[in-house]
């Protein structure tokens, strides 16, 4: 009898564990489904509401104007994508250091997106022509321990630098980044783009009219001229690019030009969308994103 009772107890607990496991799996499945449905609903709503989209993006910089840029984005309710590298800043321990961690976390809460700009802000200079060495590239970082030095990198080393920026911004924001990158200066080659795609990163440049000119000399290109040119030339579908502070520009572009530009584009019937909703990128992002 004791053996029979013991078997009954074990059987009961086994049944409970099985039922609990099934209930847990159903709960997890429902949560995952709810997450996917929410993302689909947000994307569909954005497409429905945004008929003439432009895609505003920011690369990192000295961060001196970053708080003012954030205020403009909040007032205008404009979503952007930040391409992040660990660059020197006017204050603190770099763009991806602890000083600016709370700033990035707040942007994540507001719904902005993030992507890699290479961790060490690494400029591609040329493909290595040496035969028999595989895909190698002549690179020059402008940040980090090797800043200013000519380097010869393998495809794996370049991918590692892309991933370092991704991992760091994810640690600061608590949310996954987009599987995208922007090469500093927009400088690439077919081999570099193929190497990046092989490790899960698609490149995003900018439209000719989307170059907003914040890194040009303010003596030769005034803010008024840059604003006028942008409002005249930007078209729906353009990817726009500016920075979170440029060291060389004496008359800062942001936020002086930023808010009038946003207001002016809205007045023309344009709207602002995330790169997550870009028609040329949606399929790649869906396929290569690691988590919802």
mmCIF file of C-alpha atoms in Angstrom, residues 52-54 206-213 216 221 224-240 261 264-265 268 270:
data_model
loop_
_atom_site.group_PDB
_atom_site.id
_atom_site.type_symbol
_atom_site.label_atom_id
_atom_site.label_comp_id
_atom_site.label_asym_id
_atom_site.label_seq_id
_atom_site.Cartn_x
_atom_site.Cartn_y
_atom_site.Cartn_z
ATOM 1 C CA UNK A 52 5.291 61.235 -47.185
ATOM 2 C CA UNK A 53 7.970 60.034 -44.752
ATOM 3 C CA UNK A 54 11.486 61.245 -44.248
ATOM 4 C CA UNK A 206 21.857 59.214 -46.594
ATOM 5 C CA UNK A 207 20.196 60.958 -49.514
ATOM 6 C CA UNK A 208 22.176 63.710 -51.296
ATOM 7 C CA UNK A 209 19.639 66.278 -50.035
ATOM 8 C CA UNK A 210 19.659 64.518 -46.667
ATOM 9 C CA UNK A 211 23.212 65.658 -45.972
ATOM 10 C CA UNK A 212 22.183 68.494 -43.653
ATOM 11 C CA UNK A 213 25.616 70.131 -43.630
ATOM 12 C CA UNK A 216 30.605 72.112 -42.931
ATOM 13 C CA UNK A 221 27.809 77.649 -45.025
ATOM 14 C CA UNK A 224 20.281 80.053 -42.790
ATOM 15 C CA UNK A 225 21.760 78.743 -46.045
ATOM 16 C CA UNK A 226 21.724 75.137 -44.828
ATOM 17 C CA UNK A 227 18.094 75.421 -43.711
ATOM 18 C CA UNK A 228 16.998 76.974 -47.005
ATOM 19 C CA UNK A 229 18.812 74.330 -49.050
ATOM 20 C CA UNK A 230 17.332 71.457 -47.031
ATOM 21 C CA UNK A 231 13.756 72.747 -47.267
ATOM 22 C CA UNK A 232 14.104 73.217 -51.029
ATOM 23 C CA UNK A 233 15.724 69.880 -51.854
ATOM 24 C CA UNK A 234 14.533 67.208 -49.407
ATOM 25 C CA UNK A 235 11.984 64.796 -50.891
ATOM 26 C CA UNK A 236 9.757 62.078 -49.373
ATOM 27 C CA UNK A 237 11.703 58.903 -48.696
ATOM 28 C CA UNK A 238 15.002 60.696 -48.035
ATOM 29 C CA UNK A 239 17.261 59.603 -45.190
ATOM 30 C CA UNK A 240 18.535 62.716 -43.393
ATOM 31 C CA UNK A 261 13.658 72.251 -40.483
ATOM 32 C CA UNK A 264 9.107 73.436 -42.366
ATOM 33 C CA UNK A 265 9.006 69.830 -43.575
ATOM 34 C CA UNK A 268 5.050 70.725 -46.693
ATOM 35 C CA UNK A 270 6.044 65.506 -44.818
#
